[in-house]
Amino acid sequence: MATVPLKDELDIVIPTIRNLDFLEMWRPFFEQYHLIIVQDGDPSKTIKVPDGFDYELYNRNDINKILGPRASCISFKDSACRCFGYMVSKKKYIFTIDDDCFVAKDPSGKDINALEQHIKNLLCPSTPYFFNTLYDPFRDGADFVRGYPFSLREGVSTAVSHGLWLNIPDYDAPTQLVKPLERNTRYVDTVLTIPKGTLFPMCGMNLAFDRDLIGPAMYFGLMGDGQPIGRYDDMWAGWCCKVICDHLGLGIKTGLPYIYHSKASNPFVNLKKEYNGIFWQEEIIPFFQQMNLSKESTTVQKCYVEMAKQVNEKLGKIDPYFVKLADAMVTWIEAWDELNPPTKDSAKATNAASK
Amino acid sequence: MATVPLKDELDIVIPTIRNLDFLEMWRPFFEQYHLIIVQDGDPSKTIKVPDGFDYELYNRNDINKILGPRASCISFKDSACRCFGYMVSKKKYIFTIDDDCFVAKDPSGKDINALEQHIKNLLCPSTPYFFNTLYDPFRDGADFVRGYPFSLREGVSTAVSHGLWLNIPDYDAPTQLVKPLERNTRYVDTVLTIPKGTLFPMCGMNLAFDRDLIGPAMYFGLMGDGQPIGRYDDMWAGWCCKVICDHLGLGIKTGLPYIYHSKASNPFVNLKKEYNGIFWQEEIIPFFQQMNLSKESTTVQKCYVEMAKQVNEKLGKIDPYFVKLADAMVTWIEAWDELNPPTKDSAKATNAASK
């Protein structure tokens, strides 16, 4: 039912490009789109982009120049810096992908156009209030099953499309260490809505979202250089986005499309980055599960600022890092609003805040 | 990881057998098990069971004789009567299937052993408190993904395994009428836990459960002869079971195995049975979504009786039918306890009632 949107509706955000094969492999699918590359390392190094791609590239110096003191909210020497790209984009949709993710093949051997599937996911409604056992009821050949309330069949707007990975699964360091040889070879041919009230681990490797609906909540936090934690950038964004989507009556889908994740990152390095997160998430997840946002929070920005306040108050007790993170969340929203002055459209989510 | 249990651990419950091909087709998979056939129509007619099957058969006269006045809680002239079979079974596991459901083939063309997959589902833990994006983490080749809290990786006991249908999907009458030619051809190779707090439409066509964990909640209500509603027997059981599983910290899985559903029932007849349910479910589902069970309800029976009281009080306002149903729910529990005197095992669920 959905068609791939025109070039002027979607930007592709890439945290860095260490591998020239990456863009060459995606060329048939990406060439018609605009790329935003946010260089995650040393700004003096240059990233080479093959001919034929339309792109803009930001390094740390650019970020500092554009955001001034507010640049403090953007992570340095970590792929979490990609969220700067979400902020400077002017398009409705964002697709973000890591440079070790290649084109996967479906069971028939055909190349998967991940971007096209993400757009289909975003253009079809979500169904967070009741589970449909035949999965996405809007897909060709499927529908709502017997016993699905008719009042819920309209669904709600989809804000996030979370894609999966063949080959190297997205495991934490302990699981990587325990199962070094595990590969994901199972192509599960489905897309489903994550039900209201349920949190999920959102991975930033292969992710698309509607900036107009959820953009300001897609903050990847403070990771990397000078921070006590890494590899929780996308998780943080996922927890925040899910709670806000539930509050505003928006949907999140997961499943198709698959990309081919070519290479596992070093589990020893990962363990060093993750160990605080592995410990802290045991408190952070119940915190998000129990979070209530007030009726007054009728926009993503208002929700996010209210959330920052609760992070400060409740997670600040775990570690001073969360006080700093809460401040950065507010700075992020200020920077977002400065670069994206409110329009009529951005108030659109407001009337959804009833459920 | 799981193996099919021995004959003395599982009964197959079938509401009726109108088609001799049915048992012949399932012979390689069913012959080693005991069948309980609950004849849903005229008791003077005889059901022919092919040689080689070990079975017991109950008709209405048998039900009346065994339950006495309490037989009023068992539906007449409706496949909902199958729940009598759950009550008289003495086994740990039940698999129930309709007689128009045949052996399906997996994408490689191999016959699917539905029973084996159900048992695998029931023997593997469920994960209702957080969503795992690679689906069932206990399946070979899968695991918990990065960001899944370690404290939740033990999972909880699985009480229900809900299987799906290739060919004729389980649609309501309006959808059947609108899409007479729709067939389900998509084999989605996954099993997943339905998250805590999320209701789903449970279909009784291809269903397995652990009697010790959830049996007394698997009541299929009052349908058929003399009742204002049909085709909501399994839905009713599904809503009740899900709320009780959430309360007691038990899991429900859906997905594999598929059966081949050979024939759509008559949509005009179905519409007549369903129309009250289609209307009433708009109030029943929010009722179940908002239901709170008390801390004192630490067994399935106690939960179910508390639930019956709330059905009487809150749904009785919709239609006097629900007052009658609430009474039947209590009668069902009395009959269950009479036929299944409490043992040490049946109190097992008690200590799970913490979440």
XYZ file of C-alpha atoms in Angstrom:
710
model
C 0.000 0.000 0.000
C 2.816 2.432 0.810
C 5.249 3.826 -1.713
C 8.755 5.042 -1.005
C 8.583 8.772 -0.403
C 10.253 11.299 -2.607
C 13.717 12.475 -1.875
C 12.509 15.614 -0.150
C 10.770 13.694 2.621
C 13.596 11.579 4.069
C 17.186 11.985 5.226
C 19.621 9.172 5.946
C 21.739 9.817 9.038
C 25.019 7.923 9.433
C 27.260 8.335 12.480
C 30.467 7.677 10.610
C 31.805 5.844 7.599
C 34.863 3.710 8.225
C 34.244 1.494 5.266
C 33.890 2.634 1.660
C 32.155 -0.622 0.676
C 29.277 0.413 2.884
C 27.999 3.210 0.682
C 28.844 1.336 -2.512
C 26.675 -1.568 -1.427
C 23.760 0.680 -0.533
C 24.183 2.895 -3.627
C 21.103 1.588 -5.518
C 18.924 2.324 -2.491
C 20.545 5.433 -1.019
C 21.755 7.424 -4.014
C 18.442 9.203 -4.524
C 18.389 10.427 -0.908
C 20.254 13.070 1.005
C 22.807 11.794 3.545
C 23.715 13.500 6.803
C 27.018 12.166 8.102
C 27.936 13.042 11.691
C 31.610 12.249 12.155
C 32.052 10.624 15.543
C 35.814 10.872 15.965
C 38.731 13.245 15.445
C 37.536 16.243 13.379
C 40.918 16.613 11.705
C 40.450 13.325 9.869
C 38.484 13.428 6.643
C 35.736 11.021 5.702
C 35.753 10.053 2.039
C 32.366 9.802 0.417
C 32.208 8.164 -3.006
C 31.051 10.224 -5.984
C 27.369 10.452 -6.760
C 26.050 10.825 -3.237
C 24.308 13.957 -2.076
C 25.499 14.604 1.461
C 26.394 17.058 4.189
C 29.035 16.191 6.765
C 29.392 17.533 10.285
C 32.410 17.065 12.489
C 32.867 18.189 16.081
C 33.982 21.674 15.035
C 30.790 22.136 13.022
C 28.635 20.973 15.917
C 30.374 23.394 18.281
C 29.928 26.220 15.813
C 26.236 25.549 15.209
C 25.171 24.835 18.770
C 27.628 26.976 20.746
C 27.571 26.116 24.459
C 24.618 23.804 23.830
C 26.968 21.487 21.918
C 27.641 19.958 25.327
C 24.535 17.797 24.887
C 26.026 16.017 21.860
C 28.273 13.042 22.628
C 31.880 13.103 21.461
C 33.846 10.127 20.107
C 30.741 7.970 20.158
C 28.172 7.099 17.539
C 25.573 8.690 19.821
C 26.557 11.932 18.096
C 24.305 10.854 15.235
C 21.344 12.493 16.923
C 22.810 15.847 15.912
C 21.843 14.786 12.405
C 18.228 14.301 13.463
C 18.241 17.848 14.753
C 19.673 19.552 11.678
C 17.547 17.585 9.214
C 14.540 19.395 7.831
C 12.804 16.281 6.516
C 9.776 14.433 7.847
C 11.431 11.014 8.018
C 14.837 9.853 9.229
C 16.514 6.542 8.517
C 19.666 5.858 10.508
C 22.056 2.995 9.912
C 25.512 1.894 11.062
C 28.369 1.546 8.616
C 28.827 -2.154 9.362
C 25.296 -2.921 8.197
C 24.934 -4.176 4.638
C 22.098 -5.129 2.328
C 20.510 -8.404 3.487
C 18.770 -10.951 1.317
C 15.244 -12.244 1.847
C 14.606 -16.022 1.824
C 14.112 -15.935 -1.950
C 17.616 -14.487 -2.359
C 16.443 -11.011 -3.314
C 18.145 -7.889 -1.956
C 16.033 -6.274 0.762
C 15.244 -2.598 0.286
C 15.316 -1.746 3.978
C 14.363 1.860 3.414
C 11.210 0.958 1.489
C 10.047 -1.389 4.273
C 10.705 1.227 6.958
C 8.571 3.717 5.070
C 5.806 1.134 4.703
C 5.969 0.582 8.450
C 5.811 4.308 9.175
C 2.935 4.947 6.775
C 0.769 2.094 8.123
C -1.004 2.617 11.448
C 0.084 0.871 14.638
C -2.179 -1.069 16.986
C -0.790 -0.686 20.527
C -4.004 -1.258 22.509
C -4.761 -4.904 21.675
C -2.600 -7.674 20.253
C -3.381 -9.020 16.778
C -2.301 -12.654 16.557
C -1.768 -12.466 12.768
C 0.688 -9.614 13.418
C 0.414 -6.451 11.297
C -3.266 -6.304 10.273
C -2.532 -3.728 7.574
C -0.237 -5.964 5.590
C -1.435 -7.547 2.351
C -3.080 -10.904 3.057
C -3.634 -10.136 6.738
C -6.310 -8.421 8.769
C -7.664 -8.136 12.276
C -8.660 -11.534 13.624
C -11.953 -12.547 15.234
C -12.335 -10.884 18.607
C -10.368 -7.745 17.768
C -12.496 -4.770 18.901
C -13.795 -2.809 15.928
C -13.327 0.504 17.717
C -9.567 -0.076 17.750
C -9.148 -1.047 14.091
C -8.330 2.433 12.883
C -5.056 2.215 14.771
C -2.788 5.136 15.621
C 0.010 6.914 13.754
C 3.324 5.092 13.676
C 6.239 7.123 14.986
C 9.086 4.585 14.970
C 10.062 1.622 12.783
C 12.641 -0.674 14.375
C 14.386 -3.030 11.957
C 16.355 -6.179 12.754
C 19.661 -7.814 11.841
C 20.696 -11.011 10.163
C 24.130 -12.542 10.797
C 25.549 -10.816 13.918
C 22.763 -10.304 16.452
C 22.737 -7.215 18.625
C 23.957 -8.861 21.840
C 25.467 -7.287 24.939
C 29.083 -7.983 25.831
C 28.373 -10.848 28.280
C 26.257 -12.671 25.678
C 28.887 -11.970 22.990
C 31.515 -13.492 25.246
C 29.415 -16.545 26.049
C 28.182 -17.140 22.499
C 30.923 -15.898 20.161
C 29.739 -18.040 17.276
C 26.018 -17.319 17.404
C 24.597 -15.944 14.158
C 21.047 -14.925 13.433
C 19.901 -16.793 10.337
C 16.159 -16.739 11.001
C 14.173 -14.437 8.738
C 10.932 -13.803 10.613
C 8.555 -12.418 8.029
C 6.590 -10.015 10.169
C 6.162 -6.542 11.567
C 4.343 -5.946 14.806
C 3.332 -3.118 17.088
C 4.917 -3.109 20.520
C 1.924 -2.964 22.857
C 1.187 0.045 25.020
C 2.879 -0.198 28.404
C 5.630 -2.525 27.185
C 9.231 -1.348 26.901
C 11.707 -2.765 24.384
C 15.435 -2.530 23.678
C 15.617 -0.139 20.735
C 18.704 -0.629 18.599
C 20.013 2.290 16.534
C 21.682 0.167 13.848
C 18.669 0.013 11.527
C 16.041 2.477 12.640
C 13.588 4.901 11.075
C 11.223 7.434 12.583
C 8.902 10.302 11.875
C 10.668 13.483 12.994
C 7.431 15.433 13.107
C 5.871 12.950 15.495
C 8.739 11.916 17.778
C 11.973 13.671 16.681
C 12.650 15.670 19.872
C 12.597 12.445 21.941
C 15.203 10.754 19.730
C 18.073 12.034 21.852
C 20.933 9.558 22.132
C 22.174 10.848 25.481
C 25.701 11.422 26.760
C 28.043 8.594 25.811
C 31.660 8.117 24.893
C 34.418 10.591 25.686
C 34.292 11.669 29.336
C 31.171 9.654 30.192
C 30.924 6.592 32.456
C 28.803 4.652 29.968
C 28.587 3.638 26.319
C 26.354 1.522 24.073
C 23.235 2.740 25.858
C 22.561 5.675 23.537
C 19.881 3.935 21.497
C 18.492 2.159 24.566
C 18.024 5.489 26.312
C 16.266 6.935 23.274
C 14.102 3.817 23.053
C 12.909 3.976 26.640
C 12.122 7.694 26.375
C 10.408 7.350 22.990
C 8.276 4.405 24.067
C 6.985 6.120 27.190
C 6.226 9.293 25.227
C 4.558 7.396 22.360
C 2.373 5.578 24.891
C 1.468 8.884 26.500
C 0.705 10.680 23.227
C -1.076 7.760 21.552
C 1.578 6.966 18.945
C 2.839 3.582 17.787
C 6.197 1.784 17.524
C 6.708 -1.152 15.187
C 9.437 -3.762 15.151
C 10.402 -6.604 12.831
C 11.087 -6.182 9.119
C 13.252 -4.916 7.479
C 16.415 -6.907 8.081
C 19.889 -5.624 7.317
C 23.029 -7.800 7.273
C 25.161 -6.917 10.303
C 28.633 -7.797 9.118
C 30.856 -7.668 12.117
C 30.645 -8.029 15.865
C 32.270 -5.244 17.830
C 34.962 -6.210 20.333
C 33.246 -7.769 23.380
C 36.036 -6.731 25.769
C 35.790 -3.096 24.710
C 32.013 -3.380 24.828
C 32.067 -4.774 28.350
C 34.043 -1.766 29.527
C 31.507 0.575 27.941
C 28.493 -1.392 29.120
C 29.157 -2.524 32.663
C 27.611 0.532 34.301
C 24.618 0.312 32.010
C 24.101 -3.367 32.720
C 23.992 -2.501 36.391
C 22.009 0.723 36.125
C 19.361 -0.601 33.726
C 18.013 -2.762 36.523
C 16.792 0.457 38.125
C 16.274 2.559 35.003
C 13.797 0.152 33.400
C 11.427 -0.002 36.387
C 11.737 3.793 36.548
C 10.497 4.101 32.960
C 7.891 1.348 33.429
C 6.348 3.252 36.305
C 6.669 6.724 34.800
C 3.552 8.836 34.550
C 3.543 11.959 32.438
C 1.092 14.711 33.272
C -1.895 15.712 31.171
C -0.229 19.067 30.580
C 2.539 17.364 28.594
C 0.785 17.465 25.246
C 3.816 17.756 22.945
C 6.958 15.651 22.612
C 9.018 18.564 23.910
C 6.870 19.047 27.002
C 6.943 15.307 27.702
C 10.694 15.240 27.312
C 11.321 18.140 29.671
C 8.987 16.596 32.261
C 10.881 13.333 31.846
C 14.224 15.125 32.362
C 12.940 16.445 35.670
C 12.046 12.943 36.830
C 15.426 11.607 35.650
C 17.125 14.240 37.769
C 14.993 13.527 40.828
C 14.831 9.752 40.733
C 17.836 8.499 38.763
C 20.156 11.175 40.153
C 20.274 9.034 43.273
C 21.942 6.191 41.371
C 24.832 8.264 40.062
C 25.641 11.949 39.465
C 25.835 11.035 35.771
C 22.033 11.151 35.607
C 21.917 14.711 36.910
C 24.234 15.682 34.076
C 22.144 13.659 31.625
C 18.927 15.330 32.807
C 20.510 18.732 32.181
C 21.658 17.590 28.757
C 18.112 16.452 27.942
C 16.836 19.961 28.584
C 19.703 21.478 26.584
C 18.878 19.109 23.727
C 15.268 20.338 23.631
C 16.430 23.970 23.681
C 18.793 23.268 20.809
C 16.098 21.335 18.919
C 13.613 24.176 19.258
C 16.187 26.715 18.188
C 17.001 24.796 15.003
C 13.379 23.735 14.480
C 11.170 26.684 15.349
C 7.634 25.481 16.125
C 5.236 25.306 13.192
C 1.594 24.338 13.006
C 2.621 20.772 12.181
C 4.678 20.314 15.300
C 1.590 20.841 17.453
C -0.122 18.011 15.591
C 0.630 15.373 18.185
C -1.202 17.411 20.792
C -4.679 16.174 20.007
C -3.532 12.582 20.225
C -2.713 12.929 23.913
C -5.963 11.449 25.110
C -5.365 7.718 25.442
C 15.598 -28.275 24.057
C 12.162 -29.716 24.867
C 11.015 -33.224 24.045
C 7.466 -34.355 23.483
C 6.140 -35.620 26.787
C 5.062 -39.166 27.360
C 1.530 -40.222 26.781
C 0.636 -39.925 30.431
C 1.263 -36.173 30.521
C -1.059 -34.895 27.795
C -4.661 -35.298 26.645
C -6.078 -34.141 23.327
C -9.526 -32.610 23.674
C -11.760 -32.443 20.594
C -15.230 -30.901 20.672
C -16.644 -33.148 17.988
C -15.595 -35.130 14.958
C -17.680 -34.596 11.862
C -14.988 -35.727 9.520
C -13.246 -39.107 9.610
C -10.331 -37.780 7.539
C -9.467 -35.541 10.458
C -8.208 -38.278 12.764
C -6.666 -40.241 9.895
C -4.564 -37.246 8.930
C -3.405 -36.669 12.478
C -2.880 -40.381 13.194
C 0.960 -40.312 13.151
C 0.940 -37.492 15.700
C -2.106 -38.321 17.844
C -2.185 -42.115 18.008
C 0.158 -42.326 20.970
C -2.021 -39.951 23.036
C -5.324 -40.261 24.793
C -8.243 -38.381 23.192
C -11.164 -36.857 25.046
C -14.050 -36.213 22.677
C -16.870 -34.022 23.939
C -19.796 -34.437 21.578
C -21.339 -31.034 21.002
C -24.658 -32.053 19.448
C -27.488 -34.560 19.765
C -26.424 -37.297 22.242
C -28.423 -39.928 20.350
C -26.077 -39.703 17.393
C -22.901 -41.740 17.560
C -19.444 -40.464 16.691
C -17.302 -42.977 14.845
C -13.667 -43.076 15.883
C -11.295 -45.018 13.632
C -9.532 -48.066 15.066
C -6.246 -47.613 16.864
C -7.100 -44.506 18.842
C -7.290 -44.518 22.606
C -10.240 -42.324 23.536
C -13.104 -41.575 25.856
C -16.256 -39.899 24.560
C -18.749 -37.804 26.483
C -22.142 -36.740 25.213
C -24.672 -34.515 26.925
C -26.147 -37.386 28.918
C -22.714 -38.214 30.313
C -22.073 -34.603 31.263
C -25.445 -34.412 33.053
C -24.732 -37.641 34.879
C -21.251 -36.628 36.008
C -21.977 -33.032 36.975
C -25.620 -33.240 38.055
C -27.182 -29.786 38.427
C -23.749 -28.230 37.825
C -23.926 -29.442 34.220
C -25.709 -26.143 33.604
C -22.317 -24.457 33.294
C -21.419 -26.537 30.213
C -22.656 -25.192 26.868
C -24.979 -27.372 24.781
C -24.945 -27.632 20.979
C -21.791 -25.554 20.799
C -18.124 -26.444 20.638
C -17.695 -24.507 23.885
C -18.651 -27.796 25.567
C -15.055 -28.890 24.995
C -14.061 -27.346 28.305
C -15.787 -30.262 30.009
C -12.910 -32.309 28.625
C -10.387 -30.034 30.356
C -12.185 -30.699 33.610
C -12.320 -34.498 33.408
C -8.747 -34.866 32.168
C -6.213 -35.932 34.752
C -3.168 -34.918 32.713
C -0.826 -31.978 33.111
C -1.155 -30.703 29.540
C -4.124 -30.257 27.225
C -4.045 -29.784 23.472
C -7.369 -28.840 21.898
C -8.063 -28.713 18.184
C -11.059 -28.360 15.880
C -12.000 -31.106 13.462
C -11.570 -28.859 10.413
C -7.907 -28.292 11.244
C -5.411 -30.465 9.398
C -1.664 -30.977 9.393
C 0.069 -27.940 7.844
C 3.374 -27.918 6.014
C 6.335 -25.740 6.877
C 8.062 -23.726 4.122
C 10.349 -26.689 3.366
C 7.274 -28.853 2.679
C 7.596 -30.919 5.829
C 4.540 -31.866 7.909
C 4.347 -29.759 11.048
C 4.038 -31.670 14.321
C 1.842 -29.078 16.033
C 1.735 -30.980 19.287
C 5.519 -31.097 19.577
C 5.807 -27.336 19.048
C 3.091 -26.613 21.624
C 4.949 -28.677 24.182
C 8.172 -26.836 23.370
C 6.338 -23.560 23.918
C 4.909 -24.712 27.233
C 8.220 -26.065 28.518
C 10.175 -22.892 27.673
C 9.759 -19.870 29.933
C 7.850 -16.770 28.871
C 9.089 -13.182 29.083
C 6.074 -10.932 29.720
C 7.830 -8.015 31.448
C 10.025 -6.686 28.625
C 9.889 -7.202 24.873
C 12.695 -9.131 23.186
C 13.107 -7.908 19.614
C 14.524 -11.258 18.425
C 11.319 -12.897 19.689
C 11.598 -16.055 21.802
C 15.016 -15.790 23.491
C 14.959 -19.470 24.455
C 14.829 -20.753 20.906
C 17.937 -22.241 19.298
C 19.972 -19.513 17.601
C 18.311 -16.706 19.544
C 18.887 -15.020 22.867
C 18.117 -11.868 24.788
C 19.330 -8.809 22.909
C 21.493 -5.955 24.208
C 19.549 -3.885 26.705
C 17.402 -6.723 28.042
C 17.580 -6.555 31.854
C 19.489 -9.514 33.251
C 17.150 -9.793 36.231
C 14.300 -10.696 33.866
C 16.129 -13.340 31.828
C 14.976 -16.265 33.898
C 11.455 -15.664 32.609
C 8.285 -17.107 34.079
C 6.409 -20.381 33.586
C 4.383 -20.621 30.402
C 0.735 -21.478 30.963
C -0.729 -21.181 27.456
C 0.543 -21.840 23.922
C -1.614 -20.270 21.209
C -1.028 -21.664 17.715
C -1.994 -20.117 14.376
C -3.675 -21.160 11.123
C -2.617 -21.316 7.530
C -5.195 -21.154 4.730
C -8.481 -19.899 6.294
C -7.678 -17.196 8.845
C -9.746 -16.892 11.995
C -11.818 -13.868 10.961
C -15.091 -12.593 12.372
C -18.228 -12.703 10.230
C -17.981 -9.094 8.940
C -14.399 -9.668 7.782
C -15.341 -13.046 6.276
C -18.116 -11.326 4.344
C -15.867 -8.508 3.142
C -12.887 -10.722 2.254
C -14.307 -14.104 1.232
C -11.219 -15.035 -0.737
C -8.535 -14.075 1.759
C -6.198 -16.920 2.676
C -3.301 -16.873 5.080
C -0.219 -18.103 3.255
C 2.419 -16.396 5.373
C 4.422 -18.708 7.613
C 5.871 -16.446 10.296
C 8.635 -18.453 11.897
C 8.363 -17.234 15.444
C 6.891 -17.638 18.893
C 6.524 -14.698 21.219
C 5.279 -13.880 24.674
C 2.266 -11.598 24.862
C 3.440 -8.808 27.166
C 1.988 -8.256 30.602
C -1.003 -5.932 30.529
C -1.851 -6.677 26.887
C -4.970 -8.639 25.948
C -5.234 -10.784 22.823
C -7.922 -12.681 20.943
C -7.350 -16.299 21.951
C -8.610 -18.793 19.384
C -9.545 -22.305 20.527
C -8.836 -24.006 17.201
C -5.213 -24.853 17.926
C -4.459 -24.292 21.568
C -2.473 -25.949 24.340
C -2.155 -25.193 28.011
C -0.829 -26.405 31.326
C -3.839 -27.605 33.351
C -1.918 -27.416 36.612
C -1.070 -23.775 36.039
C -4.188 -22.324 34.406
C -6.794 -25.094 33.893
C -9.569 -23.686 36.106
C -9.566 -20.427 34.102
C -9.990 -22.243 30.770
C -13.770 -22.069 30.982
C -15.410 -21.560 27.588
C -18.516 -19.848 28.963
C -22.166 -20.221 28.036
C -22.662 -20.379 24.274
C -24.951 -22.090 21.808
C -28.359 -23.506 22.677
C -30.444 -21.003 24.651
C -27.726 -18.333 24.813
C -27.700 -14.937 23.081
C -24.118 -15.325 21.856
C -21.784 -17.744 20.108
C -18.184 -17.822 18.862
C -16.969 -15.963 21.928
C -16.192 -19.060 24.008
C -12.455 -19.011 23.341
C -12.328 -15.208 23.482
C -13.899 -15.250 26.938
C -11.418 -17.850 28.123
C -8.570 -15.821 26.600
C -9.465 -12.596 28.363
C -9.898 -14.363 31.709
C -6.706 -16.401 31.335
C -4.598 -13.416 30.312
C -5.688 -11.280 33.257
C -5.103 -14.181 35.655
C -1.716 -15.056 34.131
C -0.657 -11.413 34.473
C -1.806 -11.419 38.088
C -0.117 -14.712 38.998
C 3.092 -14.081 37.038
C 2.521 -16.682 34.307
C 3.174 -16.395 30.584
C 1.191 -16.828 27.361
C 2.899 -17.474 24.037
C 1.562 -17.115 20.520
C 2.866 -17.943 17.044
C 4.068 -21.392 16.018
C 2.743 -24.037 15.488
C 0.546 -23.601 12.434
C -2.268 -25.973 11.507
C -4.061 -25.973 8.147
C -7.575 -24.629 8.642
C -9.476 -26.271 5.850
C -12.838 -24.619 5.702
C -14.438 -21.316 6.569
C -17.616 -21.581 8.590
C -20.722 -19.931 7.163
C -20.394 -16.155 7.628
C -24.170 -15.588 7.748
C -24.599 -18.126 10.535
C -21.534 -16.680 12.246
C -22.909 -13.159 12.069
C -26.057 -14.283 13.869
C -23.963 -15.883 16.606
C -21.516 -13.003 16.842
C -23.476 -9.776 16.610
C -24.042 -9.418 20.340
C -20.415 -10.234 21.019
C -19.184 -7.694 18.477
C -21.222 -5.080 20.288
C -20.510 -6.233 23.836
C -16.760 -6.696 23.391
C -16.402 -2.928 23.113
C -17.261 -2.796 26.820
C -15.940 -6.195 27.892
C -12.385 -5.546 26.730
C -11.939 -2.263 28.643
C -13.476 -4.068 31.626
C -10.774 -6.742 31.476
C -8.044 -4.194 30.676
C -8.849 -2.277 33.834
C -9.467 -5.281 36.059
C -7.507 -5.523 39.284
C -7.433 -8.740 41.248
C -6.762 -8.594 44.950
C -3.631 -9.822 46.667
C -5.733 -12.460 48.395
C -6.416 -14.143 45.062
C -3.346 -16.359 45.064
C -4.708 -19.344 43.119
C -6.390 -19.609 39.728
C -9.628 -20.641 41.433
C -9.622 -17.667 43.792
C -8.840 -15.308 40.906
C -11.633 -16.796 38.864
C -14.245 -16.469 41.582
C -13.202 -12.875 42.229
C -13.464 -12.243 38.502
C -16.970 -13.752 38.423
C -18.046 -11.302 41.091
C -16.775 -8.365 39.015
C -18.479 -9.772 35.895
C -21.748 -9.855 37.789
C -21.364 -6.337 39.157
C -19.980 -4.535 36.128
C -20.985 -6.499 33.026
C -24.408 -7.409 34.429
C -25.401 -3.855 33.518
C -24.860 -4.575 29.816
C -27.179 -7.574 29.676
C -28.708 -10.106 32.112
C -26.699 -12.740 30.219
C -23.608 -11.699 32.174
C -25.304 -12.317 35.505
C -26.045 -15.846 34.323
C -22.484 -16.191 33.032
C -21.032 -14.990 36.350
C -23.075 -17.658 38.156
C -21.890 -20.277 35.667
C -18.282 -19.243 36.299
C -18.710 -20.006 39.983
C -20.480 -23.283 39.200
C -17.613 -24.206 36.866
C -15.083 -23.726 39.667
C -17.195 -25.801 42.059
C -17.406 -28.566 39.485
C -13.674 -28.295 38.720
C -12.766 -28.604 42.390
C -15.112 -31.538 42.851
C -13.536 -33.447 39.967
C -10.021 -32.210 40.781
C -9.631 -32.235 44.559
C -6.811 -29.895 45.573
C -3.343 -31.426 45.779
C -0.021 -29.977 46.774
C 0.726 -29.251 43.122
C -2.346 -27.131 42.585
C -1.129 -24.644 45.146
C 2.086 -24.269 43.190
C 1.008 -21.121 41.398
C 0.539 -19.393 44.729
C 4.114 -18.359 45.242
C 4.230 -16.809 41.775
C 1.603 -14.238 42.717
C 4.096 -11.526 43.503
C 4.660 -9.603 40.246
